[in-house]
Backbone as JSON, one array per atom type, in Angstrom:
{
  "sequence": "MSQEIQKSDYEAFRREVWSQKLNAGLNKNCVMLQCVNRDYQADADKGTGQINIVTPLEVATGTYTGSIDSYGAADTEKRTLKLNQSVYFGFSVPDINQAQTNIGIMDAIVDKAKKAVETAIDTYLFNQFENAPEDNVMGAQGSLVELNSTTIYSKFVTLAKILKSSGAITPEKQGWVVIHPDIEELLLLCKEFTSVANLGNTTVSNGSIGKIAGLEVFVSNNVGKNTDGYTILAGTKDAITYASQIKKIETLRAQSSFSSIIRGLYTFGALTLNPSAMAVIKAGVA",
  "N": [[71.99, 79.81, 3.67], [70.85, 78.44, 6.67], [72.38, 76.09, 8.95], [70.58, 74.92, 10.64], [68.1, 74.91, 9.28], [68.73, 73.26, 7.1], [69.38, 70.87, 8.42], [66.95, 70.25, 9.71], [65.35, 69.81, 7.5], [66.47, 67.51, 6.32], [66.13, 65.69, 8.37], [63.41, 65.4, 8.36], [62.86, 63.92, 6.15], [61.89, 60.75, 5.05], [63.25, 58.1, 3.89], [62.56, 55.37, 3.48], [59.8, 55.45, 3.36], [59.1, 56.72, 0.93], [60.36, 54.95, -0.85], [58.98, 52.52, -0.4], [56.41, 53.26, -1.2], [56.8, 53.8, -3.93], [57.71, 51.3, -4.94], [55.52, 49.67, -4.31], [53.52, 50.75, -5.94], [54.57, 50.25, -8.5], [54.7, 47.43, -8.57], [52.03, 46.85, -8.54], [50.82, 48.1, -10.76], [52.47, 48.27, -13.07], [52.61, 47.0, -16.24], [54.26, 44.98, -17.59], [55.58, 43.89, -15.44], [53.77, 42.17, -14.4], [54.09, 39.97, -15.87], [56.45, 38.6, -15.67], [58.93, 36.65, -13.84], [60.16, 36.98, -10.47], [62.26, 35.65, -9.3], [64.87, 36.0, -8.42], [64.98, 38.27, -6.96], [65.54, 38.53, -4.25], [68.3, 38.35, -4.11], [69.02, 40.71, -5.37], [68.0, 42.51, -3.53], [69.9, 42.42, -1.6], [71.8, 44.11, -2.43], [73.5, 43.56, -4.51], [74.64, 44.07, -7.86], [74.86, 42.3, -9.85], [73.87, 39.14, -10.69], [74.51, 35.78, -10.5], [73.29, 33.03, -12.25], [72.62, 29.67, -12.2], [71.51, 27.05, -14.09], [69.99, 23.86, -14.79], [70.5, 22.04, -17.81], [69.91, 19.57, -19.23], [68.39, 16.56, -18.09], [69.13, 13.25, -17.5], [67.15, 10.44, -18.42], [65.49, 7.24, -18.31], [64.42, 3.85, -18.98], [63.63, 1.89, -16.25], [65.16, -1.09, -15.28], [65.67, -2.66, -13.13], [68.15, -2.02, -12.25], [70.42, 0.76, -12.16], [72.72, 1.78, -14.34], [74.32, 4.03, -14.89], [74.43, 7.37, -13.86], [75.32, 9.65, -14.98], [76.28, 13.08, -15.67], [74.61, 16.02, -14.87], [74.21, 18.52, -17.19], [74.91, 21.97, -16.88], [74.1, 25.47, -17.08], [75.57, 28.59, -16.83], [74.53, 31.79, -16.24], [74.3, 35.39, -16.33], [72.57, 37.8, -14.57], [72.27, 41.11, -14.95], [71.93, 44.19, -13.36], [71.76, 46.57, -15.08], [70.34, 48.61, -16.2], [68.95, 51.86, -15.89], [67.0, 54.47, -14.42], [66.15, 57.78, -13.6], [64.44, 59.88, -11.23], [62.97, 62.95, -10.2], [61.81, 65.62, -8.12], [60.37, 68.6, -6.71], [59.38, 69.76, -3.5], [57.5, 71.96, -1.45], [57.37, 71.59, 1.31], [58.57, 69.03, 3.08], [57.63, 67.57, 5.28], [54.89, 68.12, 5.18], [54.25, 66.95, 2.72], [54.71, 64.27, 3.29], [52.9, 63.64, 5.25], [50.45, 64.22, 4.23], [48.46, 62.21, 2.56], [47.23, 62.32, 0.05], [48.73, 64.25, -1.39], [51.28, 63.06, -1.35], [50.82, 60.62, -2.68], [50.16, 61.57, -5.22], [52.57, 62.74, -6.03], [54.35, 60.54, -5.98], [53.09, 58.97, -7.88], [53.59, 60.3, -10.28], [56.36, 59.99, -10.47], [56.43, 57.24, -10.62], [55.21, 56.68, -13.09], [57.11, 57.5, -14.95], [59.15, 55.67, -14.43], [57.79, 53.29, -14.96], [57.37, 53.36, -17.75], [59.98, 53.01, -18.72], [60.56, 50.45, -17.7], [58.52, 48.82, -18.85], [59.07, 49.1, -21.62], [61.69, 48.07, -21.8], [61.41, 45.39, -20.83], [59.46, 44.38, -22.57], [60.82, 44.4, -24.97], [62.3, 42.12, -24.83], [61.15, 40.31, -26.44], [62.54, 39.94, -28.71], [64.17, 37.82, -28.28], [62.7, 35.57, -28.68], [62.23, 32.34, -30.13], [62.59, 31.69, -33.66], [60.64, 30.01, -34.73], [58.54, 30.54, -33.11], [57.42, 32.88, -33.85], [54.99, 34.73, -35.47], [54.4, 36.11, -38.59], [56.2, 38.87, -40.12], [58.43, 41.65, -40.79], [57.23, 43.38, -43.53], [55.65, 41.3, -44.16], [53.22, 41.17, -42.6], [50.92, 39.89, -40.14], [47.62, 40.23, -40.76], [45.15, 41.75, -38.84], [41.78, 41.81, -37.72], [38.55, 42.42, -36.24], [37.27, 40.06, -36.74], [39.17, 38.11, -37.39], [41.0, 38.07, -35.32], [40.65, 36.4, -33.1], [41.19, 33.74, -33.96], [43.87, 33.98, -34.6], [44.98, 34.48, -32.11], [44.4, 32.08, -30.9], [46.15, 30.41, -32.27], [48.51, 31.55, -31.38], [48.44, 30.87, -28.66], [48.56, 28.11, -28.99], [51.14, 27.72, -29.92], [52.64, 28.23, -27.6], [51.69, 26.2, -25.97], [52.54, 23.95, -27.4], [55.28, 24.18, -27.13], [55.58, 23.52, -24.56], [55.36, 25.45, -22.67], [52.92, 26.55, -21.69], [50.95, 25.0, -19.35], [48.67, 22.97, -17.36], [49.3, 23.98, -14.85], [50.67, 26.3, -15.36], [49.8, 29.26, -16.56], [49.13, 31.3, -19.46], [49.96, 34.61, -20.76], [49.24, 37.67, -22.54], [50.41, 40.62, -24.05], [49.26, 43.66, -25.25], [48.83, 46.48, -27.48], [46.74, 49.44, -27.07], [45.37, 49.86, -29.52], [45.08, 47.3, -30.55], [43.59, 46.24, -28.53], [41.17, 47.48, -29.03], [40.2, 46.03, -31.21], [39.8, 43.58, -29.95], [37.72, 44.16, -28.19], [35.66, 44.33, -29.94], [35.41, 41.8, -30.71], [33.55, 38.89, -30.65], [34.24, 36.58, -29.3], [35.82, 37.32, -27.23], [36.41, 37.38, -23.78], [35.45, 39.49, -21.38], [36.43, 41.2, -18.33], [34.12, 41.73, -16.95], [32.53, 39.57, -17.5], [33.71, 37.42, -16.33], [32.99, 36.34, -13.92], [33.67, 34.55, -11.05], [36.27, 34.11, -11.66], [39.71, 34.53, -11.12], [41.71, 37.32, -11.84], [44.74, 38.99, -12.82], [46.31, 42.03, -11.58], [45.59, 44.74, -13.63], [44.79, 43.2, -15.77], [42.53, 42.72, -18.48], [40.88, 40.69, -19.08], [40.38, 37.5, -20.74], [41.55, 35.74, -23.63], [41.43, 33.02, -25.79], [42.46, 31.54, -23.71], [44.57, 33.04, -22.79], [45.71, 35.49, -20.59], [44.94, 38.87, -20.77], [46.79, 41.81, -21.11], [47.1, 45.34, -21.28], [49.06, 47.9, -22.66], [50.06, 51.19, -23.17], [52.62, 51.84, -23.58], [54.08, 50.13, -25.16], [54.42, 47.96, -28.07], [53.62, 49.19, -30.47], [54.79, 50.42, -33.55], [56.4, 52.11, -36.32], [56.13, 50.32, -38.37], [54.04, 48.64, -37.78], [52.41, 46.49, -35.5], [53.47, 44.83, -32.53], [52.77, 41.91, -30.85], [53.04, 40.34, -27.83], [53.28, 37.26, -26.24], [53.33, 34.85, -23.55], [54.71, 32.97, -20.75], [55.34, 33.24, -17.21], [57.73, 31.98, -16.86], [59.44, 32.72, -18.84], [60.95, 35.18, -18.63], [63.14, 36.56, -16.24], [63.34, 38.97, -13.64], [64.82, 41.68, -11.88], [65.31, 44.31, -9.46], [66.43, 47.46, -8.06], [66.04, 50.16, -5.8], [68.3, 52.31, -6.07], [69.26, 54.69, -5.04], [67.78, 57.21, -3.03], [67.15, 60.42, -2.18], [67.34, 63.61, -0.49], [67.65, 67.13, -1.03], [68.34, 70.65, -0.61], [66.75, 73.09, -2.63], [68.43, 75.4, -4.73], [67.47, 77.82, -5.7], [65.09, 78.39, -4.48], [62.83, 78.02, -1.65], [62.19, 75.43, -1.49], [62.38, 71.81, -1.22], [64.26, 69.23, -2.78], [63.55, 66.07, -3.96], [65.07, 63.19, -5.08], [65.7, 60.25, -7.03], [67.23, 57.1, -7.88], [66.63, 54.45, -9.89], [67.43, 51.17, -10.52], [67.6, 48.35, -12.72], [67.21, 45.06, -14.2], [67.03, 42.33, -16.59], [66.6, 38.93, -17.71], [66.29, 36.63, -20.3], [65.34, 33.58, -19.65], [64.0, 31.36, -20.6], [63.45, 31.13, -23.69], [61.61, 29.76, -25.3], [59.26, 30.02, -24.01], [58.01, 32.22, -24.92], [55.99, 33.85, -27.38], [55.24, 35.45, -30.49], [53.42, 37.87, -32.36], [53.73, 39.59, -35.33], [52.06, 42.19, -36.41], [49.53, 43.74, -38.49], [46.87, 46.12, -38.74], [43.82, 45.61, -40.12]],
  "CA": [[71.06, 78.87, 4.32], [71.35, 78.06, 7.98], [72.54, 74.67, 9.18], [69.39, 74.43, 11.31], [67.09, 74.64, 8.26], [69.16, 72.1, 6.34], [69.28, 69.7, 9.3], [65.54, 69.95, 9.89], [64.85, 69.32, 6.23], [66.92, 66.15, 6.13], [65.54, 64.84, 9.4], [62.0, 65.17, 8.03], [62.77, 63.01, 5.0], [61.88, 59.33, 5.4], [63.59, 57.41, 2.64], [61.84, 54.11, 3.32], [58.4, 55.73, 3.02], [59.03, 56.98, -0.51], [60.75, 53.72, -1.55], [57.88, 51.56, -0.32], [55.31, 53.76, -2.03], [57.16, 53.63, -5.34], [57.73, 49.87, -5.26], [54.15, 49.14, -4.24], [52.81, 51.21, -7.13], [55.1, 49.55, -9.66], [54.3, 46.03, -8.51], [50.58, 46.74, -8.76], [50.3, 48.67, -12.01], [53.36, 48.16, -14.23], [52.07, 45.87, -17.0], [55.2, 43.89, -17.84], [55.96, 43.24, -14.18], [52.8, 41.11, -14.15], [54.34, 38.9, -16.84], [57.79, 38.05, -15.46], [59.15, 36.14, -12.5], [61.09, 37.75, -9.64], [62.89, 34.59, -8.51], [66.19, 36.38, -7.91], [64.87, 39.6, -6.35], [66.17, 38.51, -2.93], [69.72, 38.66, -4.3], [69.11, 42.14, -5.67], [67.73, 43.23, -2.29], [71.13, 42.45, -0.79], [72.63, 45.19, -2.94], [74.34, 43.17, -5.63], [74.21, 44.54, -9.16], [75.11, 41.23, -10.8], [73.41, 37.9, -10.09], [74.86, 34.59, -11.28], [72.21, 32.05, -12.25], [73.02, 28.37, -12.73], [70.31, 26.25, -14.36], [70.26, 22.59, -15.49], [70.09, 21.99, -19.21], [69.25, 18.3, -19.51], [68.43, 15.53, -17.06], [69.04, 11.95, -18.14], [66.07, 9.55, -17.99], [65.51, 5.96, -19.01], [63.54, 2.81, -18.46], [64.25, 1.17, -15.13], [65.12, -2.55, -15.49], [66.16, -3.33, -11.93], [69.38, -1.36, -11.82], [70.8, 1.97, -12.91], [74.15, 1.62, -14.63], [75.06, 5.3, -14.83], [73.59, 8.57, -13.71], [75.86, 10.73, -15.79], [76.37, 14.39, -15.02], [73.64, 16.98, -15.41], [74.82, 19.73, -17.73], [74.36, 23.22, -16.35], [74.43, 26.69, -17.79], [75.73, 29.73, -15.94], [74.21, 33.06, -16.9], [74.41, 36.52, -15.41], [71.53, 38.83, -14.58], [72.91, 42.37, -14.6], [71.06, 45.33, -13.14], [72.52, 47.59, -15.81], [69.43, 49.63, -16.71], [68.67, 52.82, -14.81], [66.16, 55.64, -14.72], [66.1, 58.64, -12.42], [63.27, 60.74, -11.09], [63.21, 64.04, -9.27], [60.73, 66.59, -7.99], [60.55, 69.5, -5.57], [58.22, 69.94, -2.62], [57.71, 73.11, -0.56], [57.49, 71.16, 2.7], [58.66, 67.57, 3.09], [56.74, 67.05, 6.32], [53.51, 68.19, 4.68], [54.11, 65.97, 1.65], [54.73, 62.92, 3.83], [51.75, 63.42, 6.12], [49.24, 64.35, 3.41], [48.48, 61.04, 1.68], [46.86, 62.71, -1.31], [49.88, 64.91, -2.02], [52.36, 62.1, -1.52], [50.45, 59.68, -3.73], [50.23, 62.26, -6.51], [53.98, 62.9, -6.35], [54.91, 59.22, -6.27], [52.48, 58.49, -9.11], [54.31, 60.89, -11.41], [57.66, 59.32, -10.55], [56.16, 55.85, -11.01], [54.9, 56.61, -14.51], [58.36, 57.6, -15.69], [59.84, 54.4, -14.25], [56.99, 52.27, -15.63], [57.63, 53.4, -19.19], [61.28, 52.42, -18.95], [60.48, 49.01, -17.42], [57.67, 48.19, -19.87], [59.79, 49.08, -22.9], [62.84, 47.17, -21.69], [60.98, 44.0, -20.72], [58.75, 43.99, -23.79], [61.8, 44.18, -26.03], [62.84, 40.77, -24.74], [60.5, 39.5, -27.47], [63.54, 39.67, -29.74], [64.82, 36.55, -27.96], [61.81, 34.45, -28.99], [62.69, 31.52, -31.26], [61.98, 32.03, -34.95], [59.44, 29.2, -34.93], [57.48, 31.07, -32.24], [57.06, 34.21, -34.34], [54.05, 34.78, -36.6], [54.53, 37.35, -39.35], [57.52, 39.5, -40.19], [58.39, 42.94, -41.46], [56.94, 43.19, -44.95], [54.67, 40.22, -44.28], [52.54, 41.23, -41.31], [49.66, 39.18, -39.96], [46.56, 41.23, -40.75], [44.16, 41.49, -37.82], [40.56, 42.59, -37.57], [37.72, 41.87, -35.17], [36.82, 38.72, -37.12], [40.29, 37.16, -37.47], [41.92, 38.17, -34.2], [40.53, 35.27, -32.18], [41.9, 32.57, -34.51], [45.32, 34.23, -34.5], [45.36, 34.31, -30.71], [44.37, 30.63, -30.64], [47.43, 29.9, -32.78], [49.54, 32.06, -30.47], [48.4, 30.02, -27.47], [48.98, 26.78, -29.39], [52.61, 27.73, -29.98], [53.14, 28.13, -26.24], [51.36, 24.86, -25.47], [53.39, 22.99, -28.1], [56.64, 24.29, -26.61], [55.57, 23.08, -23.17], [55.36, 26.61, -21.77], [51.62, 26.58, -21.03], [50.52, 23.72, -18.79], [47.58, 23.22, -16.41], [49.79, 24.74, -13.7], [51.3, 27.54, -15.81], [48.92, 29.95, -17.49], [49.78, 32.24, -20.36], [49.54, 36.0, -20.82], [49.55, 38.37, -23.78], [50.47, 42.07, -23.88], [48.86, 44.29, -26.51], [48.66, 47.93, -27.54], [45.32, 49.79, -27.07], [44.76, 49.7, -30.84], [44.7, 45.9, -30.66], [42.49, 46.07, -27.57], [39.93, 47.9, -29.69], [39.72, 44.89, -32.0], [39.32, 42.57, -29.01], [36.43, 44.58, -27.65], [34.68, 44.1, -30.99], [35.46, 40.36, -31.02], [32.52, 38.25, -29.83], [34.82, 35.51, -28.5], [36.6, 37.87, -26.13], [35.78, 37.37, -22.46], [35.86, 40.65, -20.61], [36.43, 41.04, -16.89], [32.74, 41.77, -16.46], [31.89, 38.27, -17.71], [34.56, 36.36, -15.8], [32.42, 35.78, -12.71], [34.57, 34.4, -9.92], [37.62, 33.83, -12.13], [40.69, 35.5, -10.63], [42.58, 37.92, -12.84], [45.82, 39.76, -12.23], [46.2, 43.48, -11.66], [45.79, 45.28, -14.97], [44.24, 42.33, -16.81], [41.19, 43.11, -18.93], [40.13, 39.48, -19.37], [41.1, 36.41, -21.38], [41.19, 35.3, -24.97], [42.13, 31.78, -26.11], [43.14, 31.1, -22.5], [45.65, 33.96, -22.47], [45.29, 36.67, -19.84], [45.25, 40.02, -21.63], [47.24, 43.06, -20.51], [47.18, 46.42, -22.27], [50.01, 48.96, -22.31], [50.29, 52.21, -24.19], [54.06, 52.06, -23.67], [54.75, 49.15, -26.01], [53.63, 47.21, -29.05], [53.31, 49.91, -31.71], [55.91, 51.11, -34.19], [56.06, 52.65, -37.64], [55.85, 49.22, -39.3], [52.85, 47.91, -37.4], [52.25, 46.18, -34.09], [54.06, 43.6, -32.0], [51.99, 41.31, -29.78], [53.91, 39.41, -27.11], [52.62, 36.32, -25.33], [54.29, 33.98, -22.88], [54.44, 32.62, -19.36], [56.3, 33.88, -16.31], [59.01, 31.28, -16.93], [60.27, 33.25, -19.94], [61.84, 36.29, -18.26], [63.31, 36.88, -14.83], [63.56, 40.41, -13.48], [65.2, 42.13, -10.54], [65.47, 45.76, -9.43], [66.84, 48.12, -6.82], [66.04, 51.61, -5.7], [69.71, 52.45, -5.71], [69.4, 55.87, -4.18], [66.69, 58.18, -2.93], [67.73, 61.4, -1.26], [66.77, 64.95, -0.52], [68.56, 68.25, -0.93], [67.66, 71.93, -0.69], [66.84, 73.79, -3.91], [69.29, 76.59, -4.64], [66.8, 79.07, -6.1], [63.81, 78.54, -3.8], [62.81, 77.45, -0.31], [61.68, 74.07, -1.6], [63.32, 70.7, -1.12], [64.26, 68.35, -3.95], [63.67, 64.63, -3.73], [65.47, 62.53, -6.32], [65.98, 58.84, -6.84], [67.82, 56.34, -8.98], [66.07, 53.1, -9.93], [68.18, 50.3, -11.43], [66.91, 47.09, -12.96], [67.74, 44.22, -15.27], [66.22, 41.15, -16.9], [67.27, 37.88, -18.46], [65.39, 35.65, -20.89], [65.82, 32.25, -19.25], [63.32, 30.33, -21.37], [62.92, 31.78, -24.89], [60.48, 29.0, -25.85], [58.06, 30.42, -23.28], [57.5, 33.46, -25.54], [55.5, 33.77, -28.75], [55.09, 36.82, -30.99], [52.76, 38.17, -33.64], [54.03, 40.85, -36.01], [50.72, 42.37, -36.98], [48.97, 44.96, -39.03], [45.44, 46.22, -38.47], [43.09, 45.76, -41.39]],
  "C": [[71.65, 78.41, 5.64], [71.46, 76.56, 8.1], [71.29, 74.08, 9.83], [68.3, 74.06, 10.29], [67.45, 73.38, 7.48], [69.0, 70.82, 7.17], [67.82, 69.28, 9.47], [64.94, 69.32, 8.64], [65.22, 67.84, 6.04], [66.32, 65.2, 7.16], [64.09, 64.5, 9.06], [61.84, 64.11, 6.94], [62.87, 61.56, 5.46], [62.02, 58.51, 4.12], [62.75, 56.16, 2.41], [60.38, 54.32, 2.93], [58.25, 55.9, 1.51], [59.36, 55.71, -1.3], [59.61, 52.71, -1.56], [56.71, 51.98, -1.2], [55.58, 53.51, -3.51], [57.11, 52.17, -5.73], [56.33, 49.28, -5.27], [53.36, 49.52, -5.49], [53.27, 50.49, -8.38], [54.61, 48.11, -9.7], [52.82, 45.85, -8.84], [50.18, 47.1, -10.18], [51.19, 48.5, -13.24], [53.02, 46.87, -15.0], [53.06, 44.72, -17.12], [55.67, 43.21, -16.57], [54.96, 42.16, -13.79], [53.13, 39.85, -14.95], [55.7, 38.24, -16.68], [57.88, 37.43, -14.07], [60.21, 36.98, -11.79], [61.89, 36.8, -8.75], [64.2, 35.0, -7.86], [66.19, 37.77, -7.28], [65.56, 39.65, -4.99], [67.66, 38.81, -3.03], [69.92, 40.14, -4.59], [68.89, 42.97, -4.42], [68.95, 43.31, -1.39], [72.12, 43.49, -1.3], [73.51, 44.82, -4.11], [73.78, 43.66, -6.95], [74.39, 43.5, -10.24], [74.8, 39.9, -10.13], [73.75, 36.74, -11.02], [73.77, 33.54, -11.12], [72.71, 30.77, -12.91], [71.76, 27.51, -12.89], [70.7, 24.95, -15.05], [69.76, 22.64, -16.92], [69.31, 20.72, -19.51], [69.39, 17.37, -18.31], [68.21, 14.19, -17.73], [67.89, 11.13, -17.55], [66.17, 8.24, -18.77], [64.55, 4.99, -18.37], [64.27, 2.03, -17.37], [64.06, -0.33, -15.32], [65.65, -3.31, -14.29], [67.44, -2.75, -11.4], [69.63, -0.15, -12.69], [72.3, 1.93, -13.1], [74.93, 2.92, -14.46], [74.08, 6.45, -14.71], [74.06, 9.69, -14.63], [75.92, 12.03, -15.0], [75.4, 15.34, -15.69], [74.37, 18.22, -15.92], [74.13, 20.96, -17.15], [74.83, 24.39, -17.2], [74.5, 27.83, -16.78], [75.48, 31.0, -16.73], [74.2, 34.16, -15.86], [73.28, 37.51, -15.64], [72.16, 40.12, -14.08], [71.85, 43.47, -14.45], [71.74, 46.56, -13.75], [71.64, 48.62, -16.5], [69.11, 50.59, -15.57], [67.8, 53.96, -15.32], [66.1, 56.47, -13.44], [64.78, 59.39, -12.4], [63.61, 61.82, -10.07], [62.06, 65.03, -9.26], [61.01, 67.44, -6.76], [59.25, 69.6, -4.79], [58.5, 71.12, -1.69], [58.0, 72.67, 0.88], [57.45, 69.64, 2.74], [57.7, 66.97, 4.11], [55.29, 67.02, 5.83], [53.27, 67.13, 3.61], [54.0, 64.55, 2.19], [53.52, 62.61, 4.71], [50.42, 63.55, 5.37], [49.26, 63.24, 2.36], [48.18, 61.41, 0.24], [48.02, 63.34, -2.06], [50.97, 63.9, -2.33], [52.05, 61.11, -2.65], [50.55, 60.3, -5.11], [51.68, 62.42, -6.96], [54.59, 61.57, -6.78], [54.36, 58.68, -7.59], [53.19, 59.04, -10.33], [55.68, 60.25, -11.59], [57.49, 57.9, -11.08], [55.92, 55.74, -12.52], [56.16, 56.68, -15.36], [59.13, 56.28, -15.62], [59.11, 53.29, -15.0], [57.29, 52.21, -17.12], [58.95, 52.72, -19.51], [61.25, 50.9, -18.75], [59.69, 48.3, -18.51], [58.43, 48.03, -21.19], [60.92, 48.06, -22.87], [62.41, 45.71, -21.65], [60.27, 43.52, -21.98], [59.73, 43.67, -24.91], [62.54, 42.85, -25.93], [62.21, 39.85, -25.78], [61.5, 39.14, -28.58], [64.28, 38.35, -29.5], [63.93, 35.34, -28.24], [62.34, 33.66, -30.17], [61.94, 31.86, -32.54], [60.68, 31.26, -35.18], [58.26, 29.69, -34.09], [57.0, 32.44, -32.67], [56.15, 34.09, -35.55], [54.18, 36.14, -37.29], [55.95, 37.89, -39.3], [57.37, 40.84, -40.88], [58.21, 42.72, -42.97], [55.93, 42.09, -45.19], [53.92, 40.09, -42.96], [51.27, 40.38, -41.31], [48.56, 40.23, -39.84], [45.48, 40.84, -39.74], [42.94, 42.39, -37.98], [39.7, 41.89, -36.53], [37.24, 40.46, -35.47], [37.95, 37.7, -37.04], [41.14, 37.1, -36.2], [41.84, 36.96, -33.27], [41.31, 34.06, -32.68], [43.41, 32.75, -34.42], [45.8, 34.07, -33.07], [45.3, 32.84, -30.29], [45.67, 30.0, -31.11], [48.58, 30.32, -31.88], [49.61, 31.19, -29.22], [48.87, 28.61, -27.79], [50.5, 26.68, -29.45], [53.19, 27.53, -28.59], [52.82, 26.78, -25.62], [52.27, 23.81, -26.1], [54.83, 23.01, -27.59], [56.74, 23.85, -25.15], [55.52, 24.22, -22.18], [54.05, 26.69, -20.99], [51.24, 25.16, -20.61], [49.32, 23.99, -17.88], [48.01, 24.05, -15.21], [50.35, 26.11, -14.1], [50.44, 28.17, -16.9], [49.68, 30.97, -18.32], [49.21, 33.65, -20.27], [49.85, 36.55, -22.2], [49.47, 39.87, -23.51], [50.21, 42.73, -25.23], [48.79, 45.81, -26.35], [47.16, 48.24, -27.53], [44.63, 49.67, -28.42], [44.32, 48.25, -31.07], [43.57, 45.59, -29.69], [41.16, 46.45, -28.21], [39.35, 46.78, -30.53], [39.14, 43.8, -31.09], [37.92, 42.9, -28.49], [35.3, 44.41, -28.67], [34.59, 42.63, -31.38], [34.5, 39.62, -30.09], [33.09, 37.15, -28.94], [35.58, 36.02, -27.28], [35.8, 37.88, -24.84], [36.3, 38.53, -21.66], [35.81, 40.35, -19.14], [35.02, 40.96, -16.35], [32.04, 40.43, -16.58], [32.68, 37.11, -17.11], [33.99, 35.72, -14.53], [33.42, 35.74, -11.59], [36.0, 34.1, -10.35], [38.58, 34.94, -11.67], [41.55, 36.01, -11.77], [43.62, 38.76, -12.14], [45.54, 41.25, -12.33], [46.47, 43.93, -13.1], [45.24, 44.41, -16.08], [42.83, 42.79, -17.18], [40.34, 41.88, -19.26], [41.0, 38.44, -20.05], [40.61, 36.18, -22.79], [42.06, 34.1, -25.3], [42.94, 31.27, -24.92], [44.28, 31.98, -22.06], [45.1, 35.16, -21.71], [45.81, 37.92, -20.55], [45.62, 41.24, -20.8], [47.41, 44.09, -21.61], [48.16, 47.48, -21.78], [50.15, 49.92, -23.47], [51.77, 52.46, -24.42], [54.73, 51.2, -24.74], [53.81, 48.65, -27.11], [53.31, 47.91, -30.35], [54.56, 50.59, -32.23], [55.48, 51.55, -35.59], [55.68, 51.55, -38.63], [54.56, 48.48, -38.99], [52.81, 47.69, -35.9], [52.98, 44.88, -33.74], [53.21, 43.15, -30.82], [52.86, 40.24, -29.13], [53.1, 38.57, -26.15], [53.69, 35.45, -24.67], [53.79, 33.52, -21.53], [55.52, 33.27, -18.51], [57.66, 33.18, -16.3], [59.97, 31.93, -17.93], [61.34, 34.21, -19.44], [61.93, 36.41, -16.75], [63.79, 38.32, -14.69], [63.94, 40.72, -12.04], [65.47, 43.63, -10.59], [65.96, 46.23, -8.08], [66.48, 49.59, -6.91], [67.42, 51.96, -5.16], [69.93, 53.61, -4.75], [68.08, 56.63, -4.15], [67.1, 59.15, -1.84], [67.06, 62.75, -1.42], [67.89, 65.98, -0.42], [67.77, 69.55, -1.07], [67.84, 72.54, -2.07], [67.63, 75.07, -3.73], [68.51, 77.88, -4.88], [65.44, 79.26, -5.44], [63.92, 77.95, -2.4], [62.27, 76.02, -0.31], [62.8, 73.05, -1.35], [63.18, 69.82, -2.36], [64.41, 66.91, -3.49], [64.03, 64.0, -5.07], [65.85, 61.08, -6.02], [66.56, 58.21, -8.08], [67.34, 54.9, -8.87], [66.85, 52.29, -10.95], [67.47, 48.96, -11.56], [67.58, 46.31, -14.08], [66.86, 43.0, -15.45], [67.05, 40.17, -17.71], [66.21, 36.94, -19.01], [65.95, 34.27, -20.6], [65.22, 31.14, -20.1], [62.69, 30.96, -22.61], [61.68, 31.08, -25.46], [59.18, 29.31, -25.13], [57.56, 31.78, -23.74], [57.04, 33.16, -26.96], [55.09, 35.17, -29.2], [54.23, 36.84, -32.25], [53.22, 39.54, -34.12], [52.8, 41.17, -36.85], [50.51, 43.73, -37.61], [47.48, 44.95, -38.76], [44.72, 46.51, -39.77], [41.96, 46.77, -41.24]]
}
């Protein structure tokens, strides 16, 4: 292979174009990314793979009687958000210039890479449900909450009540729930379910199919179903914080063809900062 061909190939590659396309697609369509906060993403953007988070635990209060004798010291907790999860993607293109100038081709390529990354993110973030307090969990293995189109609404009302009782849902902080398509089928047969078509001017997030019991409903085929039944996760954005980096994205020439290979490494991590802002149903479908 001549140096001229290799040089031309690398010069044609625009790393920031592919990175922006991938991030934009994830932020718009990845279900669990709609349900977490990104408060520490700016630190991740600086290249750090470990973010120290200091949060207050308790703040002293009291009745004011004309003077304050002591303020005390606010206890704090230091926790670490580690970007220790990673997923790679790679694909070959005959002509990088053509791929970058043809929007249809580029979008199709990035979409395939995005789907692989989405699955990893959805699974990882959804599994944070294991950090939910025991009192916030309905049902258990061997004693699942049985759902059907008649009972599902009342169970979701209880799910929302748990989050309101813990102080997670407030007039300023709305709740969400993530379900598997099998559970969605029950919702669509539930007369109390408000679909997007009936929401009027109500604003919903990307990927939301509507609301039930005040919870915005998201559906993902990546999570929520296992051999024992279904897991339904509800919460607010205060529960989990998430940060990510596209660690590397690069191009190289294929050895056995005249194509070019584009490959990338996406790293991410999450931390459950407020477990009480999550509630879970361990369910079976009747």
